[in-house]
């Protein structure tokens, strides 16, 4: 019987590492002929991620999955910390390429190495795969719309010799293959224009390498983005796409930290006391924070809206520091005077949030989200409608997709960018809350979200579109190793 070893290379970010680990579990559970080694690159400034990593390393691994921790020595750590923008990640990848190569050069305890599966931002590892004579596949942790956008911007720069920086601060609308509507340049990712810190180079180099990969494993499902997936499949310059999502970690994130465990129990106990679908949940991802002025506007909007709320409010890191957000020691220091007392019967302000556990709770009726892709997938899975408030990365294009392309979300903002230090007013936020929770528009959106929730679950079940795509991928790598 053929057996195949897969090398998984995620980048060290929660939105990338977690789904890749879940994919490794899903593949080995699905077929006993598959084994996976997940290489976890240490990053010196993400404490929550490092605690997740430690939990992986300290607990018995799933059958035929192993984790290899690529640690950093102190000088390398300090050097990585000093790099601006995207350069730290490029250096981290370069450092670890040789270490992965050395690992497989000396490893003789596993099945035959059949392929590398690398994160969308780790395509440089294709060179290592080539040295071992095996193909590389890319795990694309975002959506088909963003994939289409990346290919489009790379094509006009490389084939039409246009500098995509011309779109910065432009009012132009673009006709992009895979999109049904014109795309305003204001929803393009800020990083695409960031020449100073390496983002622009990185953004164009990624799709160049994607075109050369053996196949793209996309964390989406056919029924969700059918038009865009069809357009990509018809492009002979795009490799085969396997729509294998949703790939989610649905276990409650209770953490090993005692403080987090206490917070988890308090949050769930509070939700248990709320009426069904009455609570609006505000959570902005593992890196989402706001400055004091914006916090006041959110608080004012929540109080005036009259709706019950659960608000995950995190403290920004010190200016110029590569550190994750943290919890406030005293929420009264940042919230309007008397806010907590006035809203104590209808609202709860928290720090860290166990997002999947909250979204799965019947008391939650709406989700104000930064529109990170994992958050969108989780909200659809649990049938909770979103109001969009993107902050960074590709989140603006995700918000555009959900509101304009698919009519599956309510708009608070589509083009908010944290880098621009913009402020959304309390009136804008309150309007979005009311539309999400009880507006006429939300009635139809809730129906569509519920229908898409059912489709997302069907996709990964036996006979579903994503189940079939995973099967095709498994057979391809096994045939190669036979």
XYZ file of C-alpha atoms in Angstrom:
482
model
C 0.000 0.000 0.000
C 1.368 3.428 -0.961
C 2.257 5.779 1.869
C 3.042 9.470 1.680
C 4.755 11.952 3.980
C 3.751 15.606 3.580
C 5.845 18.513 4.850
C 3.631 21.376 6.088
C 5.166 24.862 6.290
C 2.840 27.465 7.863
C 3.843 31.019 8.676
C 3.781 31.861 12.398
C 0.457 33.677 12.509
C -2.706 32.460 14.223
C -4.794 32.786 11.055
C -2.302 30.604 9.178
C -0.863 28.105 11.662
C -4.165 27.016 13.223
C -5.984 26.073 9.968
C -2.875 24.328 8.661
C -2.706 22.179 11.788
C -6.403 21.390 11.349
C -5.765 20.423 7.719
C -2.982 18.064 8.825
C -5.378 16.399 11.281
C -8.100 16.131 8.635
C -5.820 14.497 6.056
C -4.383 11.909 8.433
C -7.820 11.140 9.857
C -9.207 10.703 6.351
C -6.513 8.330 5.064
C -4.160 6.179 7.147
C -1.612 6.199 4.326
C -0.886 9.895 4.930
C 1.541 11.267 7.519
C 2.300 14.944 8.081
C 5.162 16.842 9.664
C 4.228 20.422 10.607
C 7.218 22.741 10.916
C 6.459 25.521 13.392
C 8.645 28.583 13.012
C 9.193 30.404 16.274
C 8.347 34.089 16.296
C 9.551 36.233 19.202
C 6.632 38.651 19.574
C 3.350 36.700 19.637
C 2.723 35.333 23.125
C -0.732 33.851 22.426
C 0.597 32.064 19.356
C 3.596 30.772 21.289
C 1.273 29.393 23.989
C -0.722 27.627 21.250
C 2.545 26.239 19.884
C 3.556 25.002 23.316
C 0.218 23.246 23.726
C 0.832 21.423 20.437
C 4.313 20.380 21.511
C 3.418 19.358 25.060
C 0.345 17.229 24.271
C 0.384 13.874 22.455
C 0.099 14.593 18.721
C -2.704 13.184 16.573
C -1.955 9.888 14.863
C 0.668 10.269 12.092
C 1.099 14.013 12.741
C 4.280 15.343 14.269
C 5.354 18.866 15.109
C 8.882 20.152 14.646
C 9.641 23.390 16.477
C 12.146 25.597 14.648
C 13.495 27.722 17.497
C 15.613 30.870 17.312
C 18.753 31.704 19.240
C 18.985 35.048 21.034
C 21.014 36.969 18.399
C 18.673 35.825 15.621
C 15.654 36.760 17.725
C 16.936 40.288 18.229
C 17.779 40.617 14.540
C 14.265 39.510 13.550
C 12.754 41.958 16.021
C 14.658 44.834 14.441
C 13.367 44.264 10.898
C 10.633 46.637 9.653
C 7.408 45.713 7.895
C 7.418 42.425 5.987
C 11.208 42.032 6.012
C 11.208 40.118 9.311
C 9.072 37.373 7.748
C 11.266 37.137 4.662
C 14.318 36.716 6.887
C 12.578 34.143 9.078
C 11.656 32.047 6.034
C 15.198 32.250 4.644
C 16.698 31.149 7.964
C 14.429 28.105 8.183
C 14.703 26.858 4.591
C 18.064 25.238 5.256
C 16.844 23.795 8.561
C 13.907 22.015 6.911
C 16.237 20.726 4.204
C 18.652 19.378 6.822
C 15.784 17.720 8.689
C 14.644 15.669 5.704
C 18.198 14.924 4.619
C 18.714 13.037 7.872
C 15.169 11.731 8.465
C 14.638 8.047 7.696
C 11.885 7.172 10.145
C 8.817 8.133 8.120
C 7.053 7.352 4.908
C 8.422 8.499 1.583
C 8.389 12.277 1.247
C 5.687 12.951 -1.341
C 5.110 16.727 -1.312
C 5.500 20.036 0.456
C 2.357 21.960 1.412
C 3.437 25.522 2.106
C 1.607 28.583 3.330
C 0.697 31.170 0.693
C 3.468 33.392 2.085
C 6.075 30.597 2.299
C 6.395 29.789 -1.392
C 10.191 30.157 -1.154
C 10.145 26.623 0.275
C 9.327 25.412 -3.254
C 13.079 25.478 -3.800
C 13.547 22.936 -0.992
C 10.809 20.715 -2.427
C 12.527 20.856 -5.807
C 15.833 19.732 -4.279
C 14.079 16.617 -2.970
C 12.375 16.047 -6.316
C 8.839 16.440 -4.937
C 6.068 18.884 -5.894
C 4.969 21.811 -3.791
C 1.356 22.767 -3.128
C 0.208 26.035 -1.581
C -2.292 26.261 1.262
C -4.127 29.511 0.559
C -5.587 30.616 3.882
C -7.760 33.330 2.359
C -10.535 33.329 -0.246
C -10.926 32.944 -3.995
C -11.722 36.642 -4.458
C -8.438 37.656 -2.859
C -6.613 35.060 -4.935
C -8.132 36.568 -8.094
C -7.107 40.052 -6.965
C -3.503 38.960 -6.381
C -3.251 37.364 -9.814
C -4.781 40.474 -11.411
C -2.396 42.961 -9.777
C 0.623 40.782 -10.531
C -0.473 40.409 -14.160
C -0.901 44.120 -14.819
C 2.483 44.828 -13.247
C 4.398 42.021 -14.987
C 2.581 41.767 -18.325
C 1.366 45.355 -18.807
C 4.339 47.019 -17.116
C 2.094 49.129 -14.853
C 3.090 50.111 -11.343
C 0.223 49.128 -9.038
C 1.279 51.982 -6.757
C -0.668 54.236 -9.132
C -3.856 52.946 -7.476
C -2.892 54.250 -4.038
C -5.352 56.943 -2.893
C -7.124 56.635 -6.246
C -10.874 56.755 -6.888
C -10.596 54.376 -9.842
C -12.778 51.277 -10.020
C -11.206 48.131 -11.478
C -12.750 45.384 -13.572
C -11.142 42.261 -12.093
C -11.694 38.719 -13.426
C -13.673 36.743 -10.876
C -15.504 39.777 -9.478
C -19.070 40.496 -10.525
C -18.864 44.193 -9.609
C -16.297 46.953 -10.257
C -13.791 47.019 -7.405
C -12.910 50.430 -5.906
C -9.186 50.792 -5.352
C -9.869 52.035 -1.810
C -10.575 48.415 -0.752
C -7.226 47.127 -2.034
C -4.830 46.037 0.735
C -2.544 48.752 2.068
C 0.375 46.312 1.940
C 0.172 46.217 -1.882
C 1.463 49.812 -1.960
C 4.000 49.553 0.852
C 7.351 49.814 -0.953
C 9.270 51.161 2.028
C 8.689 48.136 4.278
C 8.745 45.439 1.613
C 5.024 44.766 1.422
C 4.595 45.753 -2.233
C 7.408 43.464 -3.367
C 6.051 40.619 -1.254
C 2.505 41.135 -2.535
C 3.491 40.778 -6.191
C 6.048 38.021 -5.652
C 3.511 35.711 -3.964
C 1.221 35.286 -7.024
C 4.265 34.866 -9.285
C 5.235 31.826 -7.254
C 1.621 30.661 -6.946
C 1.463 30.301 -10.732
C 4.340 27.790 -10.568
C 2.984 25.549 -7.815
C 1.502 22.094 -8.442
C -1.855 23.069 -6.964
C -3.577 25.488 -4.574
C -5.484 24.210 -1.545
C -7.950 27.014 -0.778
C -9.758 27.423 2.531
C -13.134 28.002 0.919
C -15.891 25.897 -0.582
C -17.295 25.707 -4.063
C -20.861 26.694 -3.196
C -19.699 29.871 -1.453
C -17.522 31.408 -4.189
C -18.724 29.472 -7.221
C -18.400 32.273 -9.801
C -14.861 33.217 -8.803
C -13.700 29.621 -8.557
C -15.075 28.952 -12.036
C -13.212 31.981 -13.418
C -9.949 30.824 -11.853
C -10.434 27.282 -13.187
C -10.818 28.656 -16.722
C -7.500 30.558 -16.542
C -4.762 28.383 -18.034
C -2.108 30.412 -16.186
C -3.538 29.356 -12.802
C -2.724 25.908 -11.348
C -5.488 23.531 -10.220
C -7.439 24.739 -7.207
C -8.710 22.358 -4.521
C -11.515 24.004 -2.520
C -11.134 22.112 0.747
C -12.827 24.419 3.287
C -14.038 25.381 5.663
C -10.923 24.244 7.550
C -11.672 25.328 11.116
C -10.624 24.661 14.676
C -14.047 24.381 16.311
C -12.841 23.385 19.753
C -13.354 26.094 22.359
C -10.140 28.051 22.889
C -9.954 27.602 26.643
C -6.136 28.013 26.723
C -3.837 26.602 29.388
C -3.658 29.963 31.140
C -5.629 30.042 34.405
C -6.712 33.634 33.809
C -8.088 32.692 30.370
C -9.960 29.730 31.875
C -11.640 31.980 34.424
C -12.531 34.513 31.710
C -13.954 31.737 29.527
C -16.238 30.508 32.288
C -17.411 34.052 33.093
C -18.159 34.818 29.429
C -20.130 31.649 28.852
C -22.062 32.067 32.111
C -23.026 35.621 31.067
C -24.164 34.449 27.627
C -26.235 31.696 29.233
C -28.314 34.431 30.905
C -29.091 36.320 27.673
C -32.126 35.792 25.407
C -31.668 33.923 22.129
C -29.962 35.909 19.304
C -30.070 39.104 21.395
C -26.336 39.792 21.737
C -24.083 41.592 19.273
C -20.503 40.310 19.578
C -17.613 42.676 18.786
C -14.246 41.021 18.171
C -11.437 42.174 15.895
C -8.988 39.292 15.633
C -5.742 38.383 17.303
C -4.111 41.707 16.343
C -7.135 44.017 16.373
C -6.955 47.101 18.597
C -8.149 50.713 18.598
C -6.819 53.964 19.974
C -8.654 55.699 22.817
C -10.675 58.078 20.636
C -12.153 55.215 18.605
C -12.912 53.216 21.751
C -15.070 56.089 23.007
C -17.008 56.157 19.721
C -17.685 52.401 19.911
C -18.812 52.654 23.526
C -21.157 55.540 22.704
C -22.647 53.600 19.781
C -23.245 50.499 21.899
C -24.897 52.446 24.673
C -27.179 54.360 22.295
C -28.081 51.296 20.226
C -29.997 49.706 23.075
C -28.765 46.225 22.123
C -27.097 43.685 24.364
C -23.408 43.342 23.617
C -20.250 41.358 24.296
C -17.180 43.430 23.402
C -13.632 42.083 23.168
C -11.513 45.182 23.829
C -7.732 44.835 23.634
C -4.944 47.277 24.455
C -2.621 48.244 21.569
C 1.095 47.484 21.946
C 3.423 50.409 22.647
C 4.172 52.548 19.596
C 6.824 50.947 17.388
C 6.888 47.670 19.336
C 6.359 44.269 17.661
C 4.120 42.907 20.385
C 0.646 41.367 20.442
C -2.316 43.207 21.966
C -2.923 42.685 25.666
C -5.844 42.996 28.068
C -6.451 46.267 29.906
C -5.738 46.124 33.623
C -8.516 48.644 34.259
C -11.190 49.089 31.566
C -12.374 52.334 33.172
C -9.126 53.949 32.071
C -10.149 53.788 28.398
C -13.977 53.708 28.480
C -16.223 56.762 28.968
C -16.868 57.657 32.593
C -19.754 55.615 33.988
C -20.113 53.449 30.855
C -19.630 50.141 32.646
C -22.186 51.024 35.334
C -24.763 52.299 32.854
C -24.541 49.201 30.632
C -23.962 46.477 33.241
C -27.466 45.036 32.741
C -27.110 44.624 28.977
C -23.430 44.451 28.156
C -20.111 42.878 29.033
C -16.659 44.179 28.086
C -13.923 41.552 28.036
C -10.331 41.178 26.917
C -9.360 37.949 25.192
C -12.360 36.177 23.654
C -12.937 32.470 22.905
C -14.379 33.368 19.525
C -15.691 30.023 18.270
C -17.346 29.296 21.609
C -19.039 32.697 21.575
C -20.202 32.424 17.955
C -21.661 28.991 18.649
C -23.735 30.254 21.570
C -27.470 30.670 20.835
C -27.537 34.077 22.558
C -25.358 35.641 19.839
C -27.336 37.224 17.008
C -24.721 39.343 15.220
C -20.968 39.731 14.863
C -19.080 42.994 14.284
C -15.882 41.682 12.759
C -12.588 42.778 11.247
C -13.349 40.299 8.448
C -10.325 38.086 8.843
C -10.978 35.041 6.700
C -11.098 32.530 9.551
C -13.607 34.750 11.357
C -15.812 34.900 8.271
C -15.669 31.119 7.873
C -16.533 30.617 11.554
C -19.445 33.060 11.427
C -20.878 31.315 8.373
C -20.428 27.902 9.980
C -22.457 28.987 12.997
C -24.937 31.025 10.939
C -24.151 34.372 12.617
C -24.450 37.426 10.312
C -21.588 39.927 10.171
C -21.294 43.701 10.166
C -18.000 44.534 8.436
C -15.246 46.638 9.979
C -11.963 45.666 8.281
C -8.672 46.817 9.783
C -5.637 45.532 7.878
C -4.204 42.917 5.462
C -6.806 41.725 2.904
C -9.761 42.410 5.192
C -11.126 45.292 3.075
C -11.487 43.030 0.033
C -13.085 40.379 2.268
C -15.613 42.961 3.456
C -16.308 44.028 -0.137
C -16.937 40.402 -1.083
C -19.336 39.801 1.779
C -21.337 43.025 1.329
C -21.243 43.857 -2.382
C -20.519 40.579 -4.141
C -22.458 38.077 -2.044
C -24.882 40.223 0.012
C -24.087 38.161 3.093
C -23.126 40.987 5.472
C -24.087 44.452 6.687
C -21.669 47.304 6.075
C -20.240 49.439 8.839
C -17.186 50.128 6.698
C -15.548 48.572 3.664
C -12.427 50.705 3.376
C -11.419 51.486 6.964
C -7.649 51.044 7.241
C -5.946 51.089 10.608
C -2.816 52.514 8.964
C -4.725 55.697 8.046
C -5.710 56.420 11.670
C -9.297 56.983 10.579
C -12.119 57.338 13.080
C -15.594 55.897 12.575
C -18.208 57.966 14.380
C -20.611 56.640 16.979
C -23.467 57.404 14.580
C -21.947 55.242 11.828
C -21.312 52.370 14.216
C -24.763 52.603 15.837
C -26.399 52.564 12.410
C -24.499 49.383 11.543
C -25.458 47.710 14.828
C -29.144 48.435 14.300
C -29.050 47.251 10.684
C -27.313 44.055 11.769
C -29.615 43.241 14.665
C -33.046 44.429 13.563
C -32.922 46.294 10.254
C -35.014 45.341 7.216
C -31.822 44.530 5.305
C -30.731 42.063 7.978
C -33.824 39.872 7.594
C -32.790 38.747 4.116
C -29.121 38.554 5.085
C -29.929 36.275 8.030
C -31.816 33.921 5.714
C -28.909 33.807 3.281
C -26.369 33.291 6.045
C -28.392 30.413 7.476
C -28.570 28.775 4.029
C -24.822 29.254 3.517
C -24.163 27.786 6.963
C -25.909 24.599 5.913
C -23.904 24.518 2.676
C -20.622 25.000 4.527
C -21.330 21.964 6.695
C -22.511 19.853 3.776
C -19.350 20.700 1.810
C -17.057 18.892 4.269
C -19.304 15.890 4.808
C -18.958 12.702 2.775
C -20.342 13.424 -0.679
C -19.745 17.171 -0.335
C -17.663 19.314 -2.689
C -14.788 19.937 -0.254
C -14.760 16.299 0.858
C -14.326 15.317 -2.784
C -11.554 17.896 -3.328
C -9.612 16.561 -0.334
C -9.967 13.049 -1.785
C -8.564 14.177 -5.147
C -5.579 15.779 -3.440
C -4.862 12.660 -1.369
C -4.987 10.405 -4.406
C -2.662 12.714 -6.311
C 0.058 12.686 -3.663
C -0.328 8.949 -3.089
C -0.043 8.184 -6.793
C 3.125 10.184 -6.905
C 4.646 8.181 -4.037
C 3.684 4.786 -5.446
